mmCIF file of C-alpha atoms in Angstrom:
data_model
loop_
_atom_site.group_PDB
_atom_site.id
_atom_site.type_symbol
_atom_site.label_atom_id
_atom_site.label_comp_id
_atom_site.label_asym_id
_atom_site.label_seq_id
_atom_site.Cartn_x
_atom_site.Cartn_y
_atom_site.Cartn_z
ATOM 1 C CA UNK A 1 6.367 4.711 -30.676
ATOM 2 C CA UNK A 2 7.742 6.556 -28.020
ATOM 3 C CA UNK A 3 7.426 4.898 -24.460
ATOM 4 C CA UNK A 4 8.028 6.040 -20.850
ATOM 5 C CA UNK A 5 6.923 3.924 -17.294
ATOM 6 C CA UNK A 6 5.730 5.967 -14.546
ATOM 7 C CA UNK A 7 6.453 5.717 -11.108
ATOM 8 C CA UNK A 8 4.725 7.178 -8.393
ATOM 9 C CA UNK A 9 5.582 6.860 -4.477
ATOM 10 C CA UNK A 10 3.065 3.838 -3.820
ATOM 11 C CA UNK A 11 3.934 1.879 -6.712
ATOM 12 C CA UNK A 12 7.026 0.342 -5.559
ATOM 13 C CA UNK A 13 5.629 -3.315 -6.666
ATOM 14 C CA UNK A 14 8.545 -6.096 -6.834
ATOM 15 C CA UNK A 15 6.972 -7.712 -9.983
ATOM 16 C CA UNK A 16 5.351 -4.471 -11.063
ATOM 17 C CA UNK A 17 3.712 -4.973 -14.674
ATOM 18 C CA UNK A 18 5.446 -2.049 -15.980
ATOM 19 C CA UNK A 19 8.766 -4.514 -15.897
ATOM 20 C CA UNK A 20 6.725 -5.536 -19.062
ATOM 21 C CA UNK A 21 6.363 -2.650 -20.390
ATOM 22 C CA UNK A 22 8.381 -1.080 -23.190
ATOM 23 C CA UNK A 23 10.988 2.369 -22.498
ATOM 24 C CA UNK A 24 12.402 3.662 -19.640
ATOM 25 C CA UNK A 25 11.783 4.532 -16.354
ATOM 26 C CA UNK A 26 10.755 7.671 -14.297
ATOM 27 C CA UNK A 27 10.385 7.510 -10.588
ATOM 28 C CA UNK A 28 8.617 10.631 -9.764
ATOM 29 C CA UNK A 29 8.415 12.023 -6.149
ATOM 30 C CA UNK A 30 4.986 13.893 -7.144
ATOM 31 C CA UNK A 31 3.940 17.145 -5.541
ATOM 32 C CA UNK A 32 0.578 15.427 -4.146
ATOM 33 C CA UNK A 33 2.404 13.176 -1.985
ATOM 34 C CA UNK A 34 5.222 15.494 -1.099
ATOM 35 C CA UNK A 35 4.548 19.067 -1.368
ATOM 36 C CA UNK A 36 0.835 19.770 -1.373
ATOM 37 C CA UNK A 37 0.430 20.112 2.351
ATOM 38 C CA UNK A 38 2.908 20.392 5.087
ATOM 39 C CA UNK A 39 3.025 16.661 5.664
ATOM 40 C CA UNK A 40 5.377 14.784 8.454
ATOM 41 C CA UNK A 41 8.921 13.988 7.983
ATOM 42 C CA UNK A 42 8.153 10.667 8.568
ATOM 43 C CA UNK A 43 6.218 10.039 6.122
ATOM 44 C CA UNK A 44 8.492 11.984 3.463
ATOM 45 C CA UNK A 45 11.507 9.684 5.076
ATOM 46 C CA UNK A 46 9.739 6.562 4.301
ATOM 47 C CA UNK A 47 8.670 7.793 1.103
ATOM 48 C CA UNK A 48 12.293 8.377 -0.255
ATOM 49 C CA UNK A 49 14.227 5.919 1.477
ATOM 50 C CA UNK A 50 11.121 3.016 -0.100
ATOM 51 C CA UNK A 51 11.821 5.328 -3.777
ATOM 52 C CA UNK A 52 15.569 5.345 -3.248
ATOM 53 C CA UNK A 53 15.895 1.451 -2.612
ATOM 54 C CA UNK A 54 12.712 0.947 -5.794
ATOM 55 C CA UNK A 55 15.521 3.114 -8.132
ATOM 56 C CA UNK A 56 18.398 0.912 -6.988
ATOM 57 C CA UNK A 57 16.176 -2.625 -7.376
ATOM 58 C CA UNK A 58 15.254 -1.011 -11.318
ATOM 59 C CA UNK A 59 18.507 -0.411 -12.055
ATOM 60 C CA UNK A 60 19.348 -3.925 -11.037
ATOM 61 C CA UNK A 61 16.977 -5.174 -13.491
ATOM 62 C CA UNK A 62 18.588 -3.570 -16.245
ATOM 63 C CA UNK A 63 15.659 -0.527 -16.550
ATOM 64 C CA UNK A 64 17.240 2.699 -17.227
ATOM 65 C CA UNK A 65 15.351 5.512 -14.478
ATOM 66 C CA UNK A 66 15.501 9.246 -14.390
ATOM 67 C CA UNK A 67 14.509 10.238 -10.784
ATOM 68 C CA UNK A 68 12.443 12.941 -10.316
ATOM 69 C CA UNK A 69 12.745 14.826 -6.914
ATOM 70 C CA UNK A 70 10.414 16.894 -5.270
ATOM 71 C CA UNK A 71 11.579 19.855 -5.274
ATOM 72 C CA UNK A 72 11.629 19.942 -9.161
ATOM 73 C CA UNK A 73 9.424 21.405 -11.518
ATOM 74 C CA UNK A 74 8.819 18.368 -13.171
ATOM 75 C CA UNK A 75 7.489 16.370 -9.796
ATOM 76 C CA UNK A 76 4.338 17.978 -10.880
ATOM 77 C CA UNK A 77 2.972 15.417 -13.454
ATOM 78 C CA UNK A 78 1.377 18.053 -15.484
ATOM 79 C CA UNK A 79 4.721 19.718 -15.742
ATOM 80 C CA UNK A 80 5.871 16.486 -16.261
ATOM 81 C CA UNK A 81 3.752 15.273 -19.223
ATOM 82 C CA UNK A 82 4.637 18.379 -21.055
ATOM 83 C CA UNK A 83 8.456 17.823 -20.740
ATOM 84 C CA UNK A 84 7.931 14.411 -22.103
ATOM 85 C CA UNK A 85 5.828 15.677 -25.065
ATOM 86 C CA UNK A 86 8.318 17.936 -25.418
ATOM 87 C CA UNK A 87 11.184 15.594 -26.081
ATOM 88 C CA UNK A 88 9.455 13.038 -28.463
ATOM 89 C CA UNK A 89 7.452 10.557 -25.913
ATOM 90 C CA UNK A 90 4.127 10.340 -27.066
ATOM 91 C CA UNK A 91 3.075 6.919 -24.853
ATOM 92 C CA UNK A 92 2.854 6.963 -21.310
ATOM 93 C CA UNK A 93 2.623 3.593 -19.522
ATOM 94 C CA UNK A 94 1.175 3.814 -16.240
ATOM 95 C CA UNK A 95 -0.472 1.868 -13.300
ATOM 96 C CA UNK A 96 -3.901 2.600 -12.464
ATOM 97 C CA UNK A 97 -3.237 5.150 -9.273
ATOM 98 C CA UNK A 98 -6.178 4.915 -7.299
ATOM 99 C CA UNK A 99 -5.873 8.486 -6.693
ATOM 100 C CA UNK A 100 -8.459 11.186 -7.580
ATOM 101 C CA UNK A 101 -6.378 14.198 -8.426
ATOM 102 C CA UNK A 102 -3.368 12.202 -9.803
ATOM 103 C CA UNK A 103 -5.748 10.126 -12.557
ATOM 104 C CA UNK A 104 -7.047 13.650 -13.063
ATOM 105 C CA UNK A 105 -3.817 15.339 -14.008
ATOM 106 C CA UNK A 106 -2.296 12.274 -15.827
ATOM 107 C CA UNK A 107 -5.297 11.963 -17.917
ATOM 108 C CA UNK A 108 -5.738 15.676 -18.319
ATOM 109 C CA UNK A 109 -2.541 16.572 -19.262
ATOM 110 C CA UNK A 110 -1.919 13.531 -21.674
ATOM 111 C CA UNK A 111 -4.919 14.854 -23.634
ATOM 112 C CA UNK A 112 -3.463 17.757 -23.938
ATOM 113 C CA UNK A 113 -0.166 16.995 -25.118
ATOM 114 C CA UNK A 114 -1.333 14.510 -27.257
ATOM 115 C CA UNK A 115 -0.341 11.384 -25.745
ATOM 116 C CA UNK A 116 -1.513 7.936 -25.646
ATOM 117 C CA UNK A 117 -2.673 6.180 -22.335
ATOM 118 C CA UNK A 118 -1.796 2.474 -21.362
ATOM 119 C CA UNK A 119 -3.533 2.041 -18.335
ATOM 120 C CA UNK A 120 -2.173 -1.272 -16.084
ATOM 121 C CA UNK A 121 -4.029 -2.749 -13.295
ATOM 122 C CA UNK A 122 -2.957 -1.608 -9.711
ATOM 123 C CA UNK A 123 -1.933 -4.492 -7.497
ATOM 124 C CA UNK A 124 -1.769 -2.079 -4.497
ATOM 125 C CA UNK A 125 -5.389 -3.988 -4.210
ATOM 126 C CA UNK A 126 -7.081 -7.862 -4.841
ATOM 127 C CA UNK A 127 -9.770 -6.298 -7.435
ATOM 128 C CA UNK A 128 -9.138 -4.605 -10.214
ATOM 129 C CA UNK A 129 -11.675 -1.680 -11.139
ATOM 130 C CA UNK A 130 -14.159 -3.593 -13.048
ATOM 131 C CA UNK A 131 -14.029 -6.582 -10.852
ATOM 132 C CA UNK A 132 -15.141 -4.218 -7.854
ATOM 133 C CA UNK A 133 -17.673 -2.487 -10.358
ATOM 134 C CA UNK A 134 -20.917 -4.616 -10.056
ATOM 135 C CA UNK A 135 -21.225 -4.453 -6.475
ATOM 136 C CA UNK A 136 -20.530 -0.610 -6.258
ATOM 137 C CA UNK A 137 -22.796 0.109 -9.179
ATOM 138 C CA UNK A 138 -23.880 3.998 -9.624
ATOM 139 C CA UNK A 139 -27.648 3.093 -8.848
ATOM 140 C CA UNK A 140 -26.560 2.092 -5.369
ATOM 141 C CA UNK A 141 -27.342 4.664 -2.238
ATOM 142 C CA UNK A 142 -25.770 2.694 0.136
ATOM 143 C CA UNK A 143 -23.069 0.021 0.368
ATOM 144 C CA UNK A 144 -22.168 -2.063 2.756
ATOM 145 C CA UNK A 145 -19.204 -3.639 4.330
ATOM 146 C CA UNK A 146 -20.481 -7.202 5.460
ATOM 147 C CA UNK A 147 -22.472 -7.921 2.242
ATOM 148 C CA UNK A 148 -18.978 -7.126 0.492
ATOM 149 C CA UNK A 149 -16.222 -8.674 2.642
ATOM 150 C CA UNK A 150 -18.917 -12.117 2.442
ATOM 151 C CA UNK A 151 -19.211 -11.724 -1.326
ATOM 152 C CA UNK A 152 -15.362 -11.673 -1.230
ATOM 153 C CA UNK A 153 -15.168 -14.429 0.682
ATOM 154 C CA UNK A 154 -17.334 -16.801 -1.186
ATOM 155 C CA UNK A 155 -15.457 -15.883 -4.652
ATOM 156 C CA UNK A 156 -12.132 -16.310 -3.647
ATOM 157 C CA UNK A 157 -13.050 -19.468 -1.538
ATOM 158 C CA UNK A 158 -11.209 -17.586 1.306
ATOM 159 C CA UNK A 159 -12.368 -19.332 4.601
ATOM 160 C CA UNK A 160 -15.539 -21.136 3.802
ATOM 161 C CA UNK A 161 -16.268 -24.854 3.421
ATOM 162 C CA UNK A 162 -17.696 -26.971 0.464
ATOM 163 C CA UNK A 163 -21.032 -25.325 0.855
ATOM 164 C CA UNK A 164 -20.219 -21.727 1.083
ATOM 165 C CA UNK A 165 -20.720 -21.472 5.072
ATOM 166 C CA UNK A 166 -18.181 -19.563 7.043
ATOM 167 C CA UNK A 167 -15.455 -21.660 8.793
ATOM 168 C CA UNK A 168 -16.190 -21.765 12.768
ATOM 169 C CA UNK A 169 -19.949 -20.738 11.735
ATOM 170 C CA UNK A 170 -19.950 -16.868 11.580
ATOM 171 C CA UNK A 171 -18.714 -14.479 9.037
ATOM 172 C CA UNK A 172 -17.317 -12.387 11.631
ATOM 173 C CA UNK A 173 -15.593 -12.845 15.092
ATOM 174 C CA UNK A 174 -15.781 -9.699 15.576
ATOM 175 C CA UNK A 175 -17.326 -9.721 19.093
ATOM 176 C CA UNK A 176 -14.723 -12.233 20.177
ATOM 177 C CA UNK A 177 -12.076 -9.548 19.642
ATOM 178 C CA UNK A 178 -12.603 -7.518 22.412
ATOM 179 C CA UNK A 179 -10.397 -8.446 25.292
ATOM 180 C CA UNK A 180 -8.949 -5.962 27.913
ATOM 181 C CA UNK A 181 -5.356 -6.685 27.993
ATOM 182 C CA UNK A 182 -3.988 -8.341 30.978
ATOM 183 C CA UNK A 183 -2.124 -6.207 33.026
ATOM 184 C CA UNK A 184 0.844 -8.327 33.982
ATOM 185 C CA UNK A 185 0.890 -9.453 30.588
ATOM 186 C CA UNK A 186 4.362 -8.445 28.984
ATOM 187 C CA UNK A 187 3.666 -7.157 25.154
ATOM 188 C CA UNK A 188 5.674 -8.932 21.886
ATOM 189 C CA UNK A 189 8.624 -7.669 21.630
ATOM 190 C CA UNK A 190 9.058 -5.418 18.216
ATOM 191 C CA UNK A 191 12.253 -5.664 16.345
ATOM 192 C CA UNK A 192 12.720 -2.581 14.193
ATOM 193 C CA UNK A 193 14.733 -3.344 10.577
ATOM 194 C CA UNK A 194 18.393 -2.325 11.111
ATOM 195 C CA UNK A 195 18.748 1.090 9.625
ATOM 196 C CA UNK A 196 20.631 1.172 6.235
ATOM 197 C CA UNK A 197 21.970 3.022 3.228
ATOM 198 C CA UNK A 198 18.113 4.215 2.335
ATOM 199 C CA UNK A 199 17.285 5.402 5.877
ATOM 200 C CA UNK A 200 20.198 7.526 5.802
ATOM 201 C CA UNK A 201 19.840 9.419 2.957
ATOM 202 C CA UNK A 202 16.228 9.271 3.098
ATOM 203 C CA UNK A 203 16.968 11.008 6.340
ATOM 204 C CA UNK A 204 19.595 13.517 5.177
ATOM 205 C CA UNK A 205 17.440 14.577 2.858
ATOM 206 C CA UNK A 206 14.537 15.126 4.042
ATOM 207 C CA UNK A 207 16.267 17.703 6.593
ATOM 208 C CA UNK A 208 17.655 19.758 3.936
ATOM 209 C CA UNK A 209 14.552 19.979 2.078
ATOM 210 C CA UNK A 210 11.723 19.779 4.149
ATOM 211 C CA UNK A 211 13.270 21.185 7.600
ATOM 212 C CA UNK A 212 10.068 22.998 8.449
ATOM 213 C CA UNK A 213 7.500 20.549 8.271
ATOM 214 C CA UNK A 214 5.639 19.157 11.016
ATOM 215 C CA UNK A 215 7.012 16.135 12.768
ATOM 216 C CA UNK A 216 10.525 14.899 14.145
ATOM 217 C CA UNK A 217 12.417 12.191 12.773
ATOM 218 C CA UNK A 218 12.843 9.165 15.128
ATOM 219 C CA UNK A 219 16.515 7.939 15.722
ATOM 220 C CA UNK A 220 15.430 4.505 16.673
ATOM 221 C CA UNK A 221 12.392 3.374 14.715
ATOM 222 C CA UNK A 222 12.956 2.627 11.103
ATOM 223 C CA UNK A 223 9.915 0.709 8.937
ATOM 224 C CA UNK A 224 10.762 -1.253 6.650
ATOM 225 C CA UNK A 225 12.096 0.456 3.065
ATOM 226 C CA UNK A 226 12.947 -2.817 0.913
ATOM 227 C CA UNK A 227 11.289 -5.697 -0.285
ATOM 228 C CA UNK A 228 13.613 -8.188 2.172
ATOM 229 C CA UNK A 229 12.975 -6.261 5.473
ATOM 230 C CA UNK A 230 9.316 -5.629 4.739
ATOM 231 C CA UNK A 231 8.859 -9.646 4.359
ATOM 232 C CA UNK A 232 10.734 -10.387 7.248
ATOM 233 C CA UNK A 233 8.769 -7.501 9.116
ATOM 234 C CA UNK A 234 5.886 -10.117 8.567
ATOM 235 C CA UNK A 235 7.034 -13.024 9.265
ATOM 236 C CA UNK A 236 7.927 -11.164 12.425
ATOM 237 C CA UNK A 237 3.792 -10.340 13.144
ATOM 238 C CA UNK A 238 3.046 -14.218 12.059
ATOM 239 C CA UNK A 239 5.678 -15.600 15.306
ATOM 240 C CA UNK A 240 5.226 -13.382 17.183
ATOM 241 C CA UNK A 241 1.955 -11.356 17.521
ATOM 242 C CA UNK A 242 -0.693 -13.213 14.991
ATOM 243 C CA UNK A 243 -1.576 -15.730 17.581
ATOM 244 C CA UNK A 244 -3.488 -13.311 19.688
ATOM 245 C CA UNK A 245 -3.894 -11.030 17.283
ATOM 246 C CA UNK A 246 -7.796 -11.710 17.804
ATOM 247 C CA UNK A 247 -8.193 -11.430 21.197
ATOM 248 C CA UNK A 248 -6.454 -7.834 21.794
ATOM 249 C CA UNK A 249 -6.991 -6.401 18.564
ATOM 250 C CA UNK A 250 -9.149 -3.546 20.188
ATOM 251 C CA UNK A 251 -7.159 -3.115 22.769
ATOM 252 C CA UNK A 252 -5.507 -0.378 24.152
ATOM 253 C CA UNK A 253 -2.756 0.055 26.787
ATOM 254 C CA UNK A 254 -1.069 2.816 27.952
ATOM 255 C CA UNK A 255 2.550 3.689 26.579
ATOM 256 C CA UNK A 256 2.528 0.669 24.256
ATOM 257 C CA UNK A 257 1.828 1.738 20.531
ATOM 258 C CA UNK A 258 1.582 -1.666 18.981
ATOM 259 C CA UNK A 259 1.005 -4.421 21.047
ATOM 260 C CA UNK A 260 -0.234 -7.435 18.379
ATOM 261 C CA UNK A 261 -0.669 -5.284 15.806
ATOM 262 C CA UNK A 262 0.807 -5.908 12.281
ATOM 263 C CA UNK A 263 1.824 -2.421 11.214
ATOM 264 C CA UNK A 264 1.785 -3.576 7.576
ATOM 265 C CA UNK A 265 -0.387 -0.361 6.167
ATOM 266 C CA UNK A 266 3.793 1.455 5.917
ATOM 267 C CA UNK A 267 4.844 -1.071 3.397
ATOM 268 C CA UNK A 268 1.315 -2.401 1.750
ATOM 269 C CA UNK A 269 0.686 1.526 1.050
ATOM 270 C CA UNK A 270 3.947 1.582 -0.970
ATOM 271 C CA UNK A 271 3.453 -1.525 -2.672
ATOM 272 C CA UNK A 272 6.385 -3.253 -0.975
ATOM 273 C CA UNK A 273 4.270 -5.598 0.049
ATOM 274 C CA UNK A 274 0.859 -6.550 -2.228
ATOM 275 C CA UNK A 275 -2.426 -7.647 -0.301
ATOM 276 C CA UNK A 276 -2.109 -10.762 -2.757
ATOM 277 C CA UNK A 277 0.789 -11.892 -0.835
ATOM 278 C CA UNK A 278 0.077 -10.972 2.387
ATOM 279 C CA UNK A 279 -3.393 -12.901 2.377
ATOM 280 C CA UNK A 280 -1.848 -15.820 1.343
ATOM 281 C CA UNK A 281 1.054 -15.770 3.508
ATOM 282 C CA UNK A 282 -1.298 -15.459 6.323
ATOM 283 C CA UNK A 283 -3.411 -18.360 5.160
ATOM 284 C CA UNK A 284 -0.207 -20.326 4.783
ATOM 285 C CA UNK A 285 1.052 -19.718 8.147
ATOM 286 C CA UNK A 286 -2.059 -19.823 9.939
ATOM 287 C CA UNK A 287 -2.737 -23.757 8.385
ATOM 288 C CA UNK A 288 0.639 -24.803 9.261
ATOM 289 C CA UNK A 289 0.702 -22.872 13.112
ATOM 290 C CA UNK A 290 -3.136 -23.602 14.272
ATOM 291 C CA UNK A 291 -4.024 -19.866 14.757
ATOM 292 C CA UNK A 292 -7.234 -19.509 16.185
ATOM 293 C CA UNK A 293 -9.768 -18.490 13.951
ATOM 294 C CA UNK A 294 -10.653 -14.950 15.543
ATOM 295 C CA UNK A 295 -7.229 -14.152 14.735
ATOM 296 C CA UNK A 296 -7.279 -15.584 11.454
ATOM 297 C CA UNK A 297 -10.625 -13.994 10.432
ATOM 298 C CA UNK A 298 -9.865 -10.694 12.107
ATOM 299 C CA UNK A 299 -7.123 -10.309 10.278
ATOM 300 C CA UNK A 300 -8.505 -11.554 7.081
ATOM 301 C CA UNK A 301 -11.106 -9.459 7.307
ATOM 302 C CA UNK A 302 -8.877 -6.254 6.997
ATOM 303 C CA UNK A 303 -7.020 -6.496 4.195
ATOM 304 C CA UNK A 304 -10.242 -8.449 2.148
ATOM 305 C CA UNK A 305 -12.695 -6.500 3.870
ATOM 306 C CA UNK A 306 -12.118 -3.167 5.359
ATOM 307 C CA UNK A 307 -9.752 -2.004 2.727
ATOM 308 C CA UNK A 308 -10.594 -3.629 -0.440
ATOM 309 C CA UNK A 309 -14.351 -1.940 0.989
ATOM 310 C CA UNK A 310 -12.979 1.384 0.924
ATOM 311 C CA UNK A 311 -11.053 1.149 -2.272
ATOM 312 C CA UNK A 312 -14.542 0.613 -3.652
ATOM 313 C CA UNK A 313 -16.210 3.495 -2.094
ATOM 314 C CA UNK A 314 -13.330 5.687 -2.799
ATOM 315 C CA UNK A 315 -14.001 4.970 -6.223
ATOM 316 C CA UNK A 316 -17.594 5.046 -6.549
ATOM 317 C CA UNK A 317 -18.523 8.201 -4.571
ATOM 318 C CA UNK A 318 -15.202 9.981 -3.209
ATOM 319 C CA UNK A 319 -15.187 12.348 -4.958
ATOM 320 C CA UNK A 320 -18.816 13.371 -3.702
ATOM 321 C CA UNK A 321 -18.001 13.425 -1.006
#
């Protein structure tokens, strides 16, 4: 048997479960996330510099990776599946993508060129697909949010005491998250990651390929590409922003883009960081640190909540819609 791992740009997982996995490595920059529309340079920046640094940490572990750039005929996966057939691989091993088209083509294609499917779990989310199945069952016409972020809750024992109930006696603190920001009130200071190796060339790059697209590149603001900075980038929120995360989360104030946010949706989106780990760093640091539990909850309540939510509807009726 045959074997290749696929990589796509979100699946940049530090203890990925293809590391597992039998053959080598391909690291694909696929046309859906950077050729099918005329997307920002930003967001093609972070994508190769995050791809660039994933290649290097591979290698690292001993993996052997072809890297697939986007500009290639091969970036398509259907294209790509066929070149693999083509020279004797006739197993693809694969995480689940949680992407319409891309589970399309990849399933698609493999059929066609006769090869086998191993399927992995994605941990770009807490549930896996048949974990999130009975609640979004196909006999359902509506879903909704709070019956699933309180059904998450009570199974993973995530804020709730011995008898089920919600710590600080509500499921939501929603309505305590409302408060106009002061005006004298000086916002956290933000500490960009120092720009490296992976910005640079993610950089260069990205101007000789994809100089027409929408968007400039910003000089001064680098996200986090790696698994180090992207940690630290957390820790970062935890000191300095997570305490009142709660109270100003809706707020809004002129010229400042990200007052207590966390700006983690960069590097979760990626897989450079895993809900898994965030959640439980929070929970961690909010134990030890006595955040209040509107932050706490708030914040909770968007990685368990909001987005595992729309995972699940993305799923079940997406494509419907």
């Amino acid at each position: 048997m045959n074997q290749a791992n696929l990589v796509f740009p979100h699946q940049l997982f530090e203890n990925s479960p293809l590391l597992n996995e039998k053959g080598d490595f391909i690291l694909v920059e696929e046309t859906l996330y950077f050729s099918q529309f005329n997307f920002h340079k930003g967001k093609l920046a972070h994508h190769r510099g995050s791809m660039k640094f994933y290649e290097s940490y591979l290698k690292k572990q001993g993996k052997f990776v072809t890297y697939i750039e986007g500009k290639e005929r091969n970036a398509d996966v259907r294209e790509l599946l066929e070149h693999l057939s083509g020279i004797g691989i006739d197993t693809i091993n694969y995480i689940d993508p949680t992407d319409n088209w891309l589970h399309k083509r990849i399933k698609s294609s493999a059929k066609d060129n006769e090869i086998a499917l191993n399927r992995l779990e994605n941990p770009l989310f807490l549930n896996t697909t048949s974990e999130n199945q009975p609640f979004f069952r196909s006999d359902k016409k509506k879903f909704y949010q709070t019956s699933f972020y309180k059904d998450e809750r009570k199974k993973r024992g995530i804020l709730v005491d011995s008898r089920g109930e919600p710590e600080g006696g509500k499921w939501t603190f929603d309505t305590d998250n409302r408060k106009r920001y002061p005006r004298k009130k000086k916002a956290p200071n933000i500490f960009f990651p120092e720009r490296n190796e992976f910005h640079n060339e993610a950089y260069s790059y990205v101007k000789k390929n994809f100089s027409e697209n929408i968007g400039e590149l910003n000089e001064e603001v680098f996200y986090p590409i790696d698994f180090k900075s992207s940690k630290l980038w957390l820790q970062q929120f935890f000191e300095e922003r997570f305490q009142e995360f709660g109270d100003y989360e809706d707020a809004i104030v002129k010229d400042e883009l990200i007052l207590n946010h966390s700006v983690l949706t960069p590097m979760m989106n990626v897989g450079l960081l895993t809900p898994s780990y965030v959640l439980q760093e929070a929970l961690d640091f909010a134990k030890e640190n006595d955040v209040p539990i509107n932050s706490l909850e708030g914040f909770v309540r968007q990685i368990m909540g909001w987005r595992e939510f729309i995972r699940g509807v993305y799923e079940a009726v997406g494509s419907k819609e």
